[in-house]
Coordinates of C-alpha atoms and ligand atoms in Angstrom, one line a residue:
M1 CA 7.8 32.0 37.3
P2 CA 4.4 33.3 38.4
G3 CA 5.0 35.7 41.2
E4 CA 3.2 37.3 44.1
E5 CA 0.9 39.6 42.1
S6 CA -0.3 36.6 40.0
R7 CA -0.8 34.6 43.1
K8 CA -3.0 37.2 44.7
L9 CA -5.1 37.5 41.5
Y10 CA -5.4 33.7 41.2
E11 CA -6.6 33.4 44.8
E12 CA -9.3 35.8 44.1
A13 CA -10.1 34.0 40.9
L14 CA -10.5 30.7 42.7
N15 CA -13.6 32.2 44.4
L16 CA -15.1 33.4 41.1
F17 CA -14.3 30.8 38.5
P18 CA -14.4 27.0 38.7
G19 CA -10.8 26.0 39.1
G20 CA -9.9 29.7 39.0
V21 CA -10.0 30.0 35.1
N22 CA -12.3 30.3 32.2
S23 CA -10.8 27.6 30.1
P24 CA -9.3 24.6 31.8
I25 CA -5.9 24.4 30.1
R26 CA -4.9 27.8 31.6
A27 CA -4.8 26.2 35.1
A28 CA -2.2 23.7 33.8
V29 CA 0.5 26.4 34.5
K30 CA 1.8 25.5 38.0
P31 CA 1.7 26.4 40.8
Y32 CA -0.8 28.9 39.4
P33 CA -1.3 30.7 36.1
F34 CA 0.7 34.0 35.5
Y35 CA -1.5 37.0 34.8
V36 CA -0.6 39.0 31.7
S37 CA -0.7 42.8 31.6
R38 CA 0.3 43.3 28.0
A39 CA 1.8 41.5 24.9
E40 CA 3.9 42.6 22.0
G41 CA 5.6 40.6 19.2
P42 CA 6.9 37.3 20.6
Y43 CA 6.5 38.4 24.3
L44 CA 4.0 38.3 27.1
Y45 CA 4.6 40.7 30.0
T46 CA 3.2 39.6 33.3
V47 CA 1.8 41.5 36.3
D48 CA 4.9 40.1 38.2
G49 CA 7.2 42.2 36.0
E50 CA 8.4 39.3 33.9
R51 CA 8.9 39.1 30.1
L52 CA 8.2 35.7 28.6
I53 CA 8.9 34.4 25.1
D54 CA 5.6 33.1 24.0
Y55 CA 5.3 29.7 22.2
V56 CA 1.6 29.2 23.1
L57 CA 0.4 32.2 21.1
A58 CA -3.1 32.1 22.7
Y59 CA -3.2 28.4 21.7
G60 CA -2.6 29.2 18.0
P61 CA -4.2 32.4 16.8
M62 CA -1.3 34.9 17.2
F63 CA 0.6 33.7 14.1
L64 CA 1.8 37.3 13.4
G65 CA 2.9 37.7 17.0
H66 CA 1.2 40.0 19.5
R67 CA -0.1 43.4 18.7
H68 CA 0.9 43.4 15.1
P69 CA 0.8 47.0 13.8
R70 CA -1.3 46.2 10.7
V71 CA -3.9 44.3 12.7
L72 CA -4.0 47.0 15.3
E73 CA -4.5 49.6 12.7
A74 CA -7.4 47.7 11.1
V75 CA -9.1 47.1 14.4
K76 CA -8.8 50.7 15.5
E77 CA -10.2 51.8 12.2
Q78 CA -13.2 49.5 12.6
L79 CA -13.7 50.6 16.2
E80 CA -14.0 54.2 15.0
R81 CA -17.0 53.1 12.9
G82 CA -18.7 51.2 15.7
W83 CA -18.4 47.5 16.5
A84 CA -21.6 45.5 16.4
Y85 CA -24.4 46.1 14.0
G86 CA -26.7 43.1 13.9
T87 CA -26.8 43.5 10.1
P88 CA -24.2 42.9 7.5
A89 CA -21.1 45.0 6.8
E90 CA -18.8 44.8 3.7
L91 CA -15.8 43.4 5.5
E92 CA -17.5 40.0 5.9
I93 CA -17.7 39.8 2.1
K94 CA -14.0 40.6 1.8
L95 CA -12.9 38.0 4.4
A96 CA -15.2 35.3 2.9
K97 CA -13.7 35.8 -0.5
K98 CA -10.1 35.5 0.9
I99 CA -11.1 32.3 2.7
L100 CA -12.8 30.7 -0.3
K101 CA -9.9 31.6 -2.6
Y102 CA -7.7 29.2 -0.5
Y103 CA -10.2 26.6 0.7
H104 CA -13.3 26.2 -1.4
Q105 CA -13.3 28.1 -4.7
G106 CA -16.8 29.0 -5.8
G107 CA -18.1 27.9 -2.4
M108 CA -19.7 29.6 0.6
V109 CA -18.9 30.5 4.2
R110 CA -20.8 30.8 7.5
F111 CA -19.0 32.8 10.1
V112 CA -19.4 31.9 13.8
N113 CA -17.5 32.7 16.9
S114 CA -15.3 29.8 17.9
G115 CA -13.8 26.6 16.6
T116 CA -16.3 24.8 18.9
E117 CA -19.2 26.5 17.1
A118 CA -17.7 25.8 13.7
T119 CA -17.5 22.0 14.3
M120 CA -20.9 22.0 15.9
A121 CA -22.4 23.7 13.0
A122 CA -20.5 21.6 10.5
I123 CA -21.6 18.3 12.0
R124 CA -25.2 19.5 12.1
L125 CA -24.8 20.5 8.5
A126 CA -23.4 17.1 7.5
R127 CA -26.3 15.4 9.3
G128 CA -28.9 17.6 7.7
Y129 CA -27.4 17.2 4.2
T130 CA -27.0 13.5 4.3
G131 CA -30.0 12.6 6.5
R132 CA -27.6 10.4 8.5
K133 CA -26.9 10.3 12.3
Y134 CA -23.4 9.0 13.0
I135 CA -20.1 10.8 12.9
V136 CA -16.7 9.2 12.9
K137 CA -14.1 10.9 15.1
F138 CA -10.5 10.0 16.1
N139 CA -9.5 9.1 19.6
G140 CA -7.4 11.9 21.0
C141 CA -8.5 14.5 18.5
Y142 CA -10.2 17.6 19.8
H143 CA -12.8 19.6 18.0
G144 CA -14.2 21.9 20.7
A145 CA -16.4 21.7 23.7
H146 CA -19.8 20.5 22.5
D147 CA -21.5 17.1 23.1
A148 CA -20.9 15.3 19.8
V149 CA -17.1 15.7 20.0
L150 CA -16.5 15.2 23.7
V151 CA -16.0 11.5 23.2
G152 CA -12.4 10.3 23.2
A153 CA -11.4 14.0 23.1
G154 CA -7.8 15.3 23.3
S155 CA -6.4 18.6 24.6
A156 CA -7.6 19.7 28.0
A157 CA -10.2 16.9 28.0
A158 CA -7.3 14.4 28.0
E159 CA -5.1 16.5 30.3
Y160 CA -7.8 16.5 32.9
G161 CA -8.8 12.9 32.4
V162 CA -12.3 13.5 30.9
P163 CA -11.9 12.5 27.3
S164 CA -15.6 11.6 27.5
S165 CA -17.3 14.3 29.5
L166 CA -19.8 13.9 32.2
G167 CA -23.1 15.5 31.1
V168 CA -23.0 14.1 27.6
P169 CA -25.9 11.7 27.5
E170 CA -25.0 8.1 26.5
E171 CA -27.6 8.3 23.7
V172 CA -25.7 11.2 22.2
A173 CA -22.2 9.8 22.8
K174 CA -23.3 6.6 21.0
L175 CA -23.7 8.6 17.8
T176 CA -19.9 9.4 17.7
L177 CA -18.0 6.4 16.5
I178 CA -14.3 6.4 17.5
A179 CA -11.5 5.4 15.1
R180 CA -7.7 5.6 15.5
F181 CA -5.7 8.4 14.0
N182 CA -3.2 7.2 11.3
D183 CA -5.1 3.9 11.0
V184 CA -7.3 3.8 7.9
E185 CA -8.3 0.2 8.7
S186 CA -10.0 1.3 11.9
V187 CA -12.2 3.6 9.9
E188 CA -12.8 1.0 7.3
K189 CA -14.0 -1.4 9.9
I190 CA -16.5 1.2 11.2
M191 CA -17.7 2.1 7.7
K192 CA -18.3 -1.6 6.9
K193 CA -20.7 -1.8 9.8
H194 CA -22.3 1.6 9.9
G195 CA -21.2 3.3 6.6
D196 CA -24.7 3.9 5.3
Q197 CA -25.6 5.8 8.5
V198 CA -22.4 7.9 8.7
A199 CA -22.9 11.6 8.0
A200 CA -19.3 12.6 8.3
I201 CA -15.8 11.7 9.2
I202 CA -14.2 14.6 11.1
V203 CA -10.5 14.8 11.4
E204 CA -7.7 17.2 12.4
P205 CA -5.4 16.7 9.4
V206 CA -2.4 17.1 11.8
A207 CA -3.4 15.9 15.2
G208 CA -2.6 19.0 17.3
N209 CA -4.4 18.2 20.5
A210 CA -2.3 15.2 21.5
G211 CA 0.9 17.0 21.0
V212 CA 1.8 17.3 17.3
I213 CA 1.1 14.2 15.2
P214 CA 1.4 14.4 11.4
P215 CA -0.7 12.2 9.2
K216 CA 1.1 9.2 7.8
P217 CA 1.4 9.1 4.0
G218 CA -1.9 7.8 2.7
F219 CA -3.9 8.4 5.8
L220 CA -5.9 11.5 4.7
K221 CA -6.3 10.1 1.2
G222 CA -7.6 6.9 2.7
L223 CA -10.3 8.9 4.6
R224 CA -11.1 10.7 1.4
E225 CA -11.7 7.4 -0.4
L226 CA -13.8 5.9 2.4
A227 CA -16.0 9.0 2.7
D228 CA -16.6 8.9 -1.1
Q229 CA -17.2 5.1 -1.1
Y230 CA -19.9 5.4 1.6
G231 CA -21.4 8.7 0.7
A232 CA -20.2 10.4 3.9
L233 CA -18.7 13.9 4.1
L234 CA -15.2 14.5 5.1
I235 CA -14.9 17.4 7.5
M236 CA -11.3 18.8 7.7
D237 CA -11.0 20.5 11.0
E238 CA -8.4 23.1 10.3
V239 CA -9.0 25.2 13.3
I240 CA -5.2 24.9 14.1
T241 CA -3.7 24.2 10.7
G242 CA -5.8 26.6 8.7
F243 CA -3.6 29.5 7.5
R244 CA -0.8 28.0 9.6
L245 CA 0.6 25.3 7.3
G246 CA 0.3 27.8 4.6
L247 CA -2.5 30.0 3.2
G248 CA -4.3 26.8 2.0
G249 CA -3.8 25.0 5.3
A250 CA -3.3 21.3 5.6
Q251 CA -5.5 20.5 2.6
E252 CA -3.2 22.3 0.3
Y253 CA -0.1 21.0 2.2
Y254 CA -1.1 17.4 2.0
G255 CA -3.1 17.6 -1.2
V256 CA -6.3 16.1 0.1
R257 CA -9.5 18.0 0.2
G258 CA -12.4 17.8 2.6
D259 CA -16.1 18.4 1.7
I260 CA -16.4 20.9 4.6
T261 CA -13.6 22.9 6.2
T262 CA -13.8 24.3 9.7
L263 CA -11.5 27.2 10.6
G264 CA -10.9 29.3 13.7
K265 CA -7.9 30.8 15.6
I266 CA -5.5 32.5 13.0
V267 CA -8.3 33.5 10.6
G268 CA -9.7 35.9 13.2
G269 CA -6.4 37.6 13.8
G270 CA -6.7 36.9 17.6
F271 CA -10.4 37.8 17.9
P272 CA -13.1 35.2 18.4
I273 CA -14.0 33.4 15.3
G274 CA -15.1 30.1 13.7
V275 CA -15.7 29.4 10.1
V276 CA -17.6 26.7 8.2
A277 CA -16.7 26.7 4.5
G278 CA -17.7 24.3 1.7
P279 CA -19.4 24.0 -1.7
R280 CA -22.6 25.9 -2.3
E281 CA -24.6 22.7 -2.7
I282 CA -23.8 21.7 0.9
M283 CA -23.6 25.2 2.5
E284 CA -27.0 26.4 1.2
N285 CA -28.6 23.9 3.7
F286 CA -27.9 26.4 6.5
T287 CA -30.7 28.7 7.4
P288 CA -32.1 31.0 6.0
S289 CA -31.6 29.3 2.6
G290 CA -32.0 25.8 4.0
K291 CA -33.3 23.9 7.0
V292 CA -30.2 23.3 9.1
F293 CA -30.4 25.9 11.8
N294 CA -27.5 28.1 12.7
A295 CA -27.4 31.7 14.1
G296 CA -25.4 34.0 16.3
T297 CA -25.6 37.5 17.7
F298 CA -21.9 38.0 17.1
N299 CA -21.5 36.1 13.8
A300 CA -19.2 37.9 11.4
H301 CA -18.4 40.5 14.1
P302 CA -16.9 43.5 12.3
V303 CA -13.8 43.8 14.6
T304 CA -13.0 40.1 13.9
M305 CA -13.5 40.6 10.2
A306 CA -11.1 43.5 10.2
A307 CA -8.5 41.7 12.2
G308 CA -8.8 38.5 10.1
L309 CA -8.6 40.4 6.8
A310 CA -5.5 42.4 7.9
T311 CA -3.9 39.1 9.1
I312 CA -4.4 37.3 5.8
E313 CA -3.1 40.3 3.9
V314 CA 0.1 40.1 5.9
L315 CA 0.3 36.3 5.5
E316 CA 0.0 36.7 1.7
T317 CA 3.5 38.3 1.7
G318 CA 4.8 34.9 2.6
E319 CA 7.3 36.3 5.1
P320 CA 5.5 35.2 8.2
Y321 CA 5.7 31.6 7.0
R322 CA 9.4 31.8 6.3
V323 CA 10.2 33.3 9.8
A324 CA 7.9 30.9 11.7
R325 CA 9.2 27.9 9.8
E326 CA 12.9 28.8 10.4
A327 CA 12.2 29.3 14.1
A328 CA 10.4 26.0 14.6
S329 CA 12.8 23.9 12.5
K330 CA 15.8 25.3 14.4
L331 CA 14.1 24.8 17.8
A332 CA 12.9 21.2 17.0
K333 CA 16.4 20.4 15.8
T334 CA 17.9 21.8 19.0
V335 CA 15.6 19.7 21.1
E336 CA 16.5 16.6 19.1
D337 CA 20.2 17.3 19.6
L338 CA 19.7 17.8 23.3
I339 CA 17.8 14.6 23.8
S340 CA 20.5 12.7 21.9
R341 CA 23.4 14.5 23.8
Y342 CA 21.9 13.6 27.1
G343 CA 20.6 10.1 26.1
I344 CA 17.1 11.0 27.1
K345 CA 14.4 8.7 25.8
A346 CA 12.2 11.2 23.8
T347 CA 11.1 12.0 20.3
V348 CA 10.3 15.3 18.5
N349 CA 7.4 15.6 16.0
Y350 CA 7.6 18.6 13.8
V351 CA 5.5 20.1 11.0
E352 CA 6.4 23.6 9.5
N353 CA 5.8 25.9 12.4
M354 CA 4.5 23.6 15.1
F355 CA 6.3 20.8 17.1
Q356 CA 6.2 18.9 20.3
V357 CA 8.6 16.7 22.3
F358 CA 7.3 13.4 23.8
F359 CA 9.3 11.7 26.5
V360 CA 8.8 8.2 25.2
D361 CA 10.8 5.4 23.7
G362 CA 10.0 5.1 20.0
E363 CA 7.9 7.1 17.5
V364 CA 4.7 8.9 18.3
A365 CA 2.4 8.3 15.4
S366 CA -0.9 8.3 17.3
P367 CA -2.5 9.9 20.3
E368 CA -2.2 6.4 21.9
D369 CA 1.6 6.6 21.5
A370 CA 1.5 10.1 22.9
A371 CA -0.5 8.9 25.9
R372 CA 2.4 6.6 26.8
S373 CA 4.9 9.4 27.2
N374 CA 6.2 10.6 30.5
R375 CA 4.0 13.6 31.2
E376 CA 5.7 14.5 34.4
M377 CA 8.9 15.0 32.5
Y378 CA 7.2 17.2 30.0
N379 CA 5.7 19.3 32.9
E380 CA 9.2 19.6 34.4
L381 CA 10.5 20.9 31.0
H382 CA 7.7 23.4 31.0
Q383 CA 8.5 24.6 34.5
E384 CA 12.3 24.8 33.8
L385 CA 11.6 26.9 30.7
L386 CA 9.1 29.1 32.4
S387 CA 11.6 29.9 35.1
R388 CA 14.0 30.9 32.3
G389 CA 11.5 33.2 30.6
V390 CA 10.1 30.8 28.0
F391 CA 6.5 29.8 27.8
I392 CA 5.6 26.6 26.1
A393 CA 2.3 24.8 26.2
P394 CA 1.7 23.7 29.8
S395 CA 0.4 20.3 28.6
Q396 CA 1.9 17.5 26.5
M397 CA -1.5 17.4 24.8
E398 CA -0.9 20.8 23.1
A399 CA 1.5 22.0 20.4
I400 CA 4.5 24.3 20.6
F401 CA 3.8 27.1 18.0
T402 CA 6.1 29.6 16.4
S403 CA 5.1 32.9 14.8
A404 CA 6.3 35.6 12.5
A405 CA 7.7 37.4 15.5
H406 CA 10.1 34.6 16.5
T407 CA 13.1 36.1 14.8
A408 CA 16.6 34.5 14.9
E409 CA 17.5 36.6 18.0
V410 CA 14.5 35.4 19.9
V411 CA 15.2 31.8 18.8
E412 CA 18.9 32.1 20.1
E413 CA 17.6 33.3 23.5
T414 CA 15.3 30.3 23.5
I415 CA 18.0 27.9 22.6
T416 CA 20.1 29.0 25.6
A417 CA 17.0 28.4 27.8
L418 CA 16.5 25.0 26.3
E419 CA 20.1 24.0 26.9
D420 CA 19.9 25.0 30.5
A421 CA 16.5 23.3 31.0
F422 CA 17.6 20.0 29.5
K423 CA 20.8 20.0 31.5
R424 CA 18.6 20.3 34.6
L425 CA 16.3 17.5 33.5
R426 CA 19.3 15.3 33.0
E427 CA 20.6 16.1 36.5
Q428 CA 17.4 15.0 38.1
Ligands
PLP501 C1 -8.7 21.3 15.9 C2 -9.6 22.1 16.8 N1 -10.9 22.2 16.6 C3 -11.7 22.9 17.3 C4 -11.2 23.6 18.4 C5 -12.1 24.4 19.2 O1 -11.9 25.8 19.0 P1 -12.3 26.9 20.1 O2 -11.4 26.7 21.3 O3 -12.1 28.2 19.4 O4 -13.7 26.6 20.5 C6 -9.8 23.6 18.7 C7 -9.1 24.3 19.8 O5 -9.5 24.7 20.7 C8 -9.0 22.8 17.9 O6 -7.7 22.7 18.1
FVT502 N1 -5.6 22.9 21.5 C1 -6.7 23.2 22.3 C2 -7.0 24.6 22.5 O1 -6.4 25.4 21.8 C3 -8.0 25.0 23.5 C4 -7.7 26.2 24.1 C5 -8.6 26.4 25.2 O2 -9.6 25.6 25.3 O3 -8.4 27.3 26.1

């Protein structure tokens, strides 16, 4: 549990940062966030002298585990050459080629600095390309912290009760039309009314910001067909799933392609990144070849490029996917066994190397289902695990992730913690 040293730092932080943190979800760790002094493999080490098994993984990016030697080496090598040039360097070409190989062969890339920037740029691109103003977004999906997508948003926006943020003008929010995840008909209804003015449908192929909710068979295909029918673009927001569900992300995994892909998290190897990728015909609308403005002092930052490239090279061995999958499937199964052993009303959603448990009766096939779950019970599970040295997402609205560093031994230790934690939940 967060100890005395963390408490002192947090008290200081409360006077410096709104809510004591620089991204709201971090304050969901109660009674206050623990402060980390270093990280290695599957572990975070706190200033309180604790070692935690990490299933948050910086909210997704650390798919190889912390401080992976290959990534460290690539970053050090780049640092020796300097770290921000304001002019191109070769590594950006190498990383772009890797990304395009798996996502948009023959296409183009624009590097930005976060998933937020990527979806903001992608939406502007779709609007510029189509000359249309509306976007369709799914209730409970999260695409970052900019105006167009802070309408019916998931993740921390849902956790803190602001799915539609103050400060987003009504006129702007009105341009975001809200459909229901896993419900093609809800999209069809919107398209029938506004289809000729819809620039893009933006979707998380696996909803990962309302827990973990896989797409039902036919859902993504239905979106593809509706986008084509009405001449709108389909933006696959793979900030979480990109390079996580496999090298080709959810689009390869589910066999449905978007017109534009947004990436972030893993593709930067743990350094700030966002990517917009798509076919040349669409991408060339970005400045300077086109008239859709996008720019950034830190775009294609050399250190990020080095870390991202090293990460993908390790991923290409296939081994990280095998280890992460084995860990998540074993843990998800353990949680299922425990809820059935103790007769707890709950359900587990699992995809490859991400899962989540929802304390609710019945299936969770939509963010609306997820919203019905007992969040207090989830928070208790989080606390019980934290007190046993295991860090899972502090919010039901996030995913539990595994990595290449979650070996069988680490998983065994986690299972012991899970067994004790569920026993405690049962006793309460
Ligand atoms: C699907 C999705 N899109 C976009 C974002 C925004 O990315 P970032 O936090 O890097 O701005 C996130 C997560 O944060 C995400 O999960
Ligand atoms: N799933 C949502 C995030 O990963 C957000 C992390 C953050 O905003 O700190």
